[in-house]
């Protein structure tokens, strides 16, 4: 999220709450989990890294406001980030690690898979409902579509895992 926020500031300086609002609007329902505290923590990190500079704007009837602007170093990082077209290799999630441990005999892998399926199906339903209820803004719609496709792929992978353990039973290691 750090690079996304920096890119928004490279496009146009703004204060923290305004940045949060722009991110919410751009991400649509996918931005619902982004809270203002995360935004302000990230802004402090960007400032410490000298990727943004802060200007205090005085206001008569309210507290002063900090306006954040990307520095030259920040603009360079955004350009580097945008030009990097390599997708990072997927890191192991908490579930992947639990499945490895379960395969070692500490838990029932089939039960873990079944519980994970329930959770993925719940998330998929949430994403599909959000897609139906979302505005016609194209960017949030395509982001939701990506989330839905990833969740569907996760379900397919869980089916592969389930078939693996059902076929091989206790002697099966990770698929």
Backbone as numpy.savetxt, mean C-alpha at the origin, in Angstrom:
# Nx Ny Nz CAx CAy CAz Cx Cy Cz
5.14 4.70 0.18 4.32 5.89 0.18 5.19 7.15 0.18
6.42 7.00 0.67 7.32 8.14 0.73 7.53 8.76 -0.65
7.82 7.93 -1.64 8.07 8.46 -2.98 6.81 9.06 -3.61
5.67 8.48 -3.31 4.41 9.01 -3.84 4.16 10.41 -3.27
4.35 10.54 -1.95 4.14 11.85 -1.33 5.13 12.87 -1.87
6.37 12.45 -2.04 7.39 13.35 -2.58 7.01 13.78 -4.00
6.49 12.87 -4.79 6.07 13.20 -6.16 4.94 14.23 -6.14
4.00 14.07 -5.23 2.92 15.05 -5.12 3.48 16.43 -4.78
4.48 16.47 -3.89 5.09 17.75 -3.50 5.97 18.32 -4.61
6.54 17.45 -5.42 7.34 17.93 -6.56 6.43 18.61 -7.58
5.21 18.12 -7.68 4.25 18.72 -8.61 3.77 20.07 -8.10
3.48 20.12 -6.78 2.92 21.35 -6.22 3.11 21.37 -4.70
3.71 22.43 -4.17 3.87 22.54 -2.72 2.51 22.57 -2.02
2.46 22.03 -0.82 1.22 22.11 -0.04 1.52 21.80 1.42
0.52 21.99 2.27 0.66 21.67 3.69 0.20 20.23 3.91
0.46 19.69 5.08 0.24 18.28 5.35 -1.18 17.79 5.13
-2.14 18.51 5.68 -3.53 18.05 5.55 -3.98 18.11 4.09
-3.52 19.13 3.38 -3.85 19.24 1.95 -3.24 18.08 1.17
-2.02 17.68 1.52 -1.38 16.53 0.87 -2.19 15.27 1.15
-2.60 15.08 2.39 -3.42 13.92 2.75 -4.70 13.89 1.92
-5.35 15.05 1.78 -6.59 15.16 1.00 -6.35 14.80 -0.46
-5.25 15.29 -1.03 -4.94 14.98 -2.43 -4.67 13.49 -2.62
-3.96 12.89 -1.68 -3.70 11.45 -1.76 -5.00 10.67 -1.66
-5.88 11.06 -0.74 -7.17 10.40 -0.58 -7.96 10.47 -1.88
-8.00 11.65 -2.46 -8.76 11.86 -3.70 -8.17 11.03 -4.84
-6.85 10.99 -4.93 -6.20 10.27 -6.02 -6.29 8.76 -5.87
-6.21 8.27 -4.65 -6.23 6.83 -4.42 -7.64 6.27 -4.28
-8.61 7.14 -4.06 -9.98 6.68 -3.89 -10.09 5.78 -2.68
-10.90 4.72 -2.75 -11.09 3.84 -1.60 -9.80 3.15 -1.14
-8.81 3.04 -2.00 -7.55 2.43 -1.59 -6.79 3.31 -0.61
-7.11 4.58 -0.58 -6.44 5.50 0.34 -7.10 5.60 1.69
-8.14 4.81 1.91 -8.87 4.89 3.17 -8.02 4.53 4.38
-7.01 3.72 4.20 -6.18 3.31 5.33 -5.08 4.32 5.63
-4.88 5.29 4.79 -3.85 6.30 5.01 -4.36 7.32 6.01
-3.69 7.42 7.15 -4.13 8.41 8.12 -3.20 9.62 8.13
-3.69 10.70 8.68 -2.92 11.94 8.65 -1.62 11.81 9.43
-1.61 10.99 10.48 -0.38 10.78 11.23 0.74 10.22 10.36
0.39 9.27 9.49 1.38 8.71 8.56 1.94 9.80 7.65
1.06 10.68 7.19 1.49 11.75 6.30 2.50 12.65 7.01
2.18 13.06 8.24 3.08 13.96 8.95 4.39 13.29 9.33
4.36 12.01 9.68 5.61 11.28 9.96 6.48 11.21 8.72
5.86 10.94 7.58 6.61 10.85 6.33 7.16 12.21 5.93
6.39 13.26 6.15 6.89 14.61 5.85 8.13 14.93 6.68
8.14 14.53 7.95 9.32 14.75 8.79 10.53 13.96 8.25
10.28 12.73 7.80 11.36 11.92 7.22 11.90 12.59 5.96
11.01 13.09 5.12 11.42 13.77 3.89 12.24 15.02 4.20
11.83 15.73 5.25 12.56 16.94 5.64 13.95 16.59 6.18
14.04 15.58 7.02 15.35 15.15 7.56 16.29 14.70 6.44
15.72 14.09 5.41 16.52 13.61 4.28 16.83 14.73 3.29
16.38 15.94 3.58 16.57 17.12 2.73 15.96 16.95 1.35
14.84 16.21 1.30 14.11 16.04 0.05 13.00 17.07 -0.08
12.60 17.66 1.05 11.64 18.76 1.05 12.16 19.85 1.96
11.68 21.06 1.70 11.95 22.16 2.62 10.61 22.69 3.11
10.65 23.30 4.27 9.43 23.74 4.92 9.44 25.25 5.07
8.32 25.84 4.74 8.14 27.28 4.94 6.93 27.47 5.85
7.13 28.23 6.90 6.02 28.50 7.81 5.23 29.69 7.27
3.94 29.49 7.09 3.05 30.53 6.57 2.18 31.00 7.73
2.29 32.28 8.02 1.49 32.84 9.11 0.06 33.08 8.65
-0.87 32.82 9.58 -2.28 33.05 9.31 -2.84 33.83 10.48
-3.70 34.79 10.19 -4.23 35.66 11.25 -5.16 34.94 12.22
-6.12 34.23 11.70 -7.17 33.65 12.55 -6.91 32.20 12.95
-5.73 31.68 12.60 -5.46 30.27 12.89 -3.97 30.08 13.16
-3.62 28.87 13.53 -2.22 28.54 13.73 -1.45 28.67 12.43
-0.15 28.95 12.57 0.69 28.99 11.38 0.62 27.64 10.68
0.87 27.65 9.41 0.81 26.43 8.60 2.19 26.20 7.98
2.61 24.93 7.96 3.86 24.57 7.30 3.53 24.13 5.87
4.20 24.76 4.91 4.03 24.37 3.51 5.31 23.67 3.08
5.15 22.48 2.50 6.27 21.64 2.10 6.47 21.75 0.59
7.75 21.89 0.20 8.13 22.01 -1.20 9.29 21.05 -1.46
9.25 20.34 -2.55 10.35 19.44 -2.91 11.59 20.25 -3.24
12.73 19.81 -2.73 14.01 20.44 -3.05 14.51 19.89 -4.39
15.63 20.41 -4.85 16.24 19.87 -6.08 16.58 18.39 -5.88
17.08 18.06 -4.70 17.38 16.65 -4.38 16.09 15.82 -4.41
14.99 16.40 -3.93 13.70 15.71 -3.94 13.19 15.50 -5.36
13.31 16.52 -6.20 12.91 16.40 -7.61 13.72 15.31 -8.31
15.03 15.26 -8.02 15.88 14.25 -8.63 15.45 12.85 -8.19
15.11 12.70 -6.92 14.66 11.38 -6.43 13.36 10.97 -7.11
12.44 11.91 -7.29 11.17 11.59 -7.96 11.44 11.12 -9.38
12.32 11.82 -10.10 12.64 11.43 -11.48 13.28 10.05 -11.51
14.16 9.78 -10.55 14.80 8.45 -10.47 13.74 7.39 -10.18
12.86 7.67 -9.25 11.80 6.73 -8.88 10.89 6.44 -10.08
10.50 7.49 -10.79 9.61 7.31 -11.94 10.28 6.57 -13.09
11.59 6.73 -13.21 12.29 6.08 -14.33 12.69 4.64 -14.02
12.57 4.21 -12.77 12.90 2.83 -12.40 11.70 1.95 -12.72
11.85 1.10 -13.71 10.73 0.26 -14.14 10.86 -1.19 -13.68
11.80 -1.44 -12.79 11.94 -2.79 -12.25 11.02 -2.95 -11.05
10.22 -3.99 -11.09 9.37 -4.28 -9.94 10.19 -5.06 -8.94
10.12 -4.64 -7.69 10.83 -5.38 -6.65 10.26 -6.78 -6.55
11.14 -7.71 -6.25 10.68 -9.07 -6.03 9.78 -9.07 -4.80
8.69 -9.78 -4.87 7.74 -9.81 -3.76 8.42 -10.36 -2.52
8.27 -9.67 -1.42 8.81 -10.16 -0.16 7.81 -11.10 0.47
8.32 -11.94 1.34 7.44 -12.88 2.03 6.53 -12.10 2.98
5.25 -12.40 2.92 4.31 -11.77 3.83 4.26 -12.57 5.12
3.59 -12.05 6.09 3.40 -12.74 7.36 2.78 -14.12 7.12
1.81 -14.20 6.21 1.18 -15.49 5.95 2.16 -16.49 5.36
2.98 -16.04 4.41 3.97 -16.94 3.82 4.87 -17.53 4.91
5.30 -16.69 5.83 6.17 -17.15 6.91 5.44 -18.12 7.83
4.17 -17.85 8.12 3.39 -18.77 8.95 3.24 -20.12 8.25
3.06 -20.10 6.95 2.91 -21.34 6.20 4.19 -22.16 6.24
5.34 -21.52 6.15 6.61 -22.22 6.24 6.75 -22.88 7.62
6.40 -22.13 8.67 6.48 -22.67 10.03 5.50 -23.83 10.20
4.30 -23.68 9.68 3.30 -24.75 9.78 3.79 -26.00 9.06
4.44 -25.80 7.92 4.95 -26.94 7.16 6.00 -27.69 7.95
6.62 -27.03 8.91 7.61 -27.68 9.77 6.98 -28.49 10.88
5.66 -28.52 10.93 4.97 -29.36 11.90 4.42 -28.64 13.11
4.50 -27.32 13.15 4.00 -26.59 14.32 2.53 -26.25 14.25
1.93 -26.40 13.10 0.50 -26.10 12.94 -0.02 -26.87 11.73
-1.31 -26.84 11.56 -1.93 -27.50 10.42 -1.95 -26.54 9.23
-1.15 -26.79 8.20 -1.11 -25.88 7.05 -2.47 -25.74 6.37
-3.24 -26.82 6.28 -4.55 -26.76 5.63 -5.45 -25.79 6.39
-5.43 -25.86 7.70 -6.26 -24.94 8.51 -5.82 -23.49 8.29
-4.51 -23.25 8.25 -4.01 -21.89 7.99 -4.48 -21.39 6.63
-4.40 -22.25 5.64 -4.82 -21.88 4.28 -6.30 -21.55 4.26
-7.11 -22.38 4.92 -8.55 -22.14 4.95 -8.88 -20.81 5.62
-8.21 -20.51 6.72 -8.43 -19.23 7.42 -8.00 -18.05 6.54
-6.88 -18.22 5.84 -6.40 -17.15 4.97 -7.36 -16.94 3.80
-7.91 -18.03 3.28 -8.90 -17.92 2.18 -10.09 -17.07 2.62
-10.58 -17.31 3.83 -11.71 -16.54 4.35 -11.35 -15.05 4.38
-10.14 -14.74 4.85 -9.72 -13.33 4.92 -9.58 -12.71 3.54
-8.98 -13.44 2.61 -8.81 -12.91 1.25 -10.17 -12.71 0.58
-11.09 -13.63 0.79 -12.43 -13.48 0.22 -13.13 -12.26 0.82
-12.93 -12.02 2.13 -13.51 -10.82 2.76 -12.95 -9.56 2.12
-11.62 -9.52 1.97 -10.98 -8.35 1.36 -11.42 -8.15 -0.08
-11.54 -9.26 -0.81 -12.00 -9.19 -2.19 -13.40 -8.60 -2.25
-14.28 -9.05 -1.37 -15.63 -8.50 -1.32 -15.62 -7.01 -1.01
-14.76 -6.60 -0.06 -14.64 -5.17 0.27 -14.20 -4.37 -0.94
-13.21 -4.89 -1.65 -12.69 -4.19 -2.83 -13.74 -4.11 -3.93
-14.47 -5.19 -4.12 -15.50 -5.19 -5.16 -16.63 -4.23 -4.79
-17.02 -4.19 -3.51 -18.05 -3.23 -3.08 -17.55 -1.80 -3.26
-16.29 -1.56 -2.93 -15.71 -0.22 -3.11 -15.69 0.15 -4.59
-15.40 -0.81 -5.44 -15.38 -0.55 -6.88 -16.77 -0.17 -7.37
-17.78 -0.87 -6.89 -19.16 -0.57 -7.29 -19.60 0.79 -6.78
-19.14 1.15 -5.60 -19.57 2.41 -4.97 -18.69 3.59 -5.35
-17.53 3.32 -5.99 -16.59 4.40 -6.25 -17.10 5.33 -7.34
-16.48 6.48 -7.31 -16.83 7.48 -8.33 -16.31 7.02 -9.68
-16.55 7.80 -10.67 -16.11 7.46 -12.02 -14.70 7.97 -12.30
-14.00 8.42 -11.24 -12.61 8.86 -11.42 -11.79 7.69 -11.94
-11.06 7.86 -13.05 -10.37 6.73 -13.65 -9.20 6.18 -12.83
-8.43 7.03 -12.15 -7.27 6.54 -11.42 -7.66 5.64 -10.26
-8.55 6.06 -9.36 -8.95 5.13 -8.29 -9.58 3.86 -8.85
-10.31 3.94 -9.94 -10.95 2.76 -10.52 -9.92 1.75 -10.98
-8.87 2.20 -11.64 -7.86 1.27 -12.13 -7.03 0.72 -10.97
-6.82 1.51 -9.91 -6.11 1.01 -8.74 -6.94 -0.06 -8.04
-8.24 0.16 -7.93 -9.11 -0.87 -7.35 -9.10 -2.14 -8.18
-9.11 -1.99 -9.49 -9.06 -3.16 -10.37 -7.78 -3.95 -10.13
-6.67 -3.25 -9.94 -5.40 -3.92 -9.64 -5.46 -4.67 -8.32
-6.05 -4.05 -7.31 -6.19 -4.71 -6.01 -7.05 -5.96 -6.13
-8.12 -5.87 -6.88 -9.02 -7.02 -7.07 -8.29 -8.15 -7.79
-7.54 -7.82 -8.83 -6.80 -8.85 -9.56 -5.75 -9.53 -8.68
-5.06 -8.75 -7.82 -4.08 -9.35 -6.91 -4.75 -10.27 -5.90
-5.91 -9.86 -5.39 -6.63 -10.71 -4.45 -7.11 -12.00 -5.12
-7.56 -11.89 -6.36 -7.97 -13.09 -7.09 -6.77 -14.01 -7.31
-5.62 -13.45 -7.60 -4.41 -14.26 -7.76 -4.02 -14.92 -6.44
-4.18 -14.20 -5.33 -3.91 -14.79 -4.02 -4.82 -15.98 -3.76
-6.08 -15.87 -4.14 -7.01 -16.99 -3.97 -6.57 -18.19 -4.80
-6.13 -17.95 -6.02 -5.66 -19.05 -6.86 -4.44 -19.72 -6.24
-3.52 -18.91 -5.71 -2.33 -19.46 -5.07 -2.71 -20.27 -3.84
-3.66 -19.79 -3.06 -4.11 -20.54 -1.89 -4.71 -21.88 -2.31
-5.42 -21.90 -3.44 -5.95 -23.16 -3.95 -4.82 -24.13 -4.31
-3.75 -23.62 -4.91 -2.58 -24.44 -5.24 -1.98 -25.02 -3.94
-1.84 -24.16 -2.94 -1.30 -24.61 -1.65 -2.18 -25.69 -1.03
-3.48 -25.48 -1.06 -4.42 -26.43 -0.48 -4.30 -27.79 -1.19
-4.27 -27.77 -2.52 -4.13 -29.03 -3.27 -2.81 -29.72 -2.93
-1.76 -28.95 -2.76 -0.44 -29.47 -2.41 -0.51 -30.25 -1.10
-1.07 -29.62 -0.07 -1.10 -30.28 1.25 -2.12 -31.41 1.30
-3.19 -31.27 0.56 -4.17 -32.37 0.54 -3.58 -33.60 -0.15
-2.74 -33.40 -1.16 -2.12 -34.50 -1.89 -0.99 -35.15 -1.10
-0.19 -34.32 -0.45 1.04 -34.81 0.17 0.95 -34.96 1.68
-0.07 -34.42 2.29 -0.27 -34.58 3.73 0.89 -34.06 4.56
1.19 -34.78 5.64 2.18 -34.32 6.61 3.60 -34.26 6.08
3.93 -35.07 5.07 5.30 -35.05 4.56 5.57 -33.86 3.64
4.53 -33.08 3.33 4.69 -31.94 2.41 5.39 -30.80 3.11
6.35 -30.27 2.42 6.97 -29.00 2.86 6.24 -27.88 2.16
6.81 -26.68 2.14 6.17 -25.56 1.42 6.05 -25.88 -0.06
5.00 -25.39 -0.72 4.82 -25.67 -2.16 5.89 -25.03 -3.01
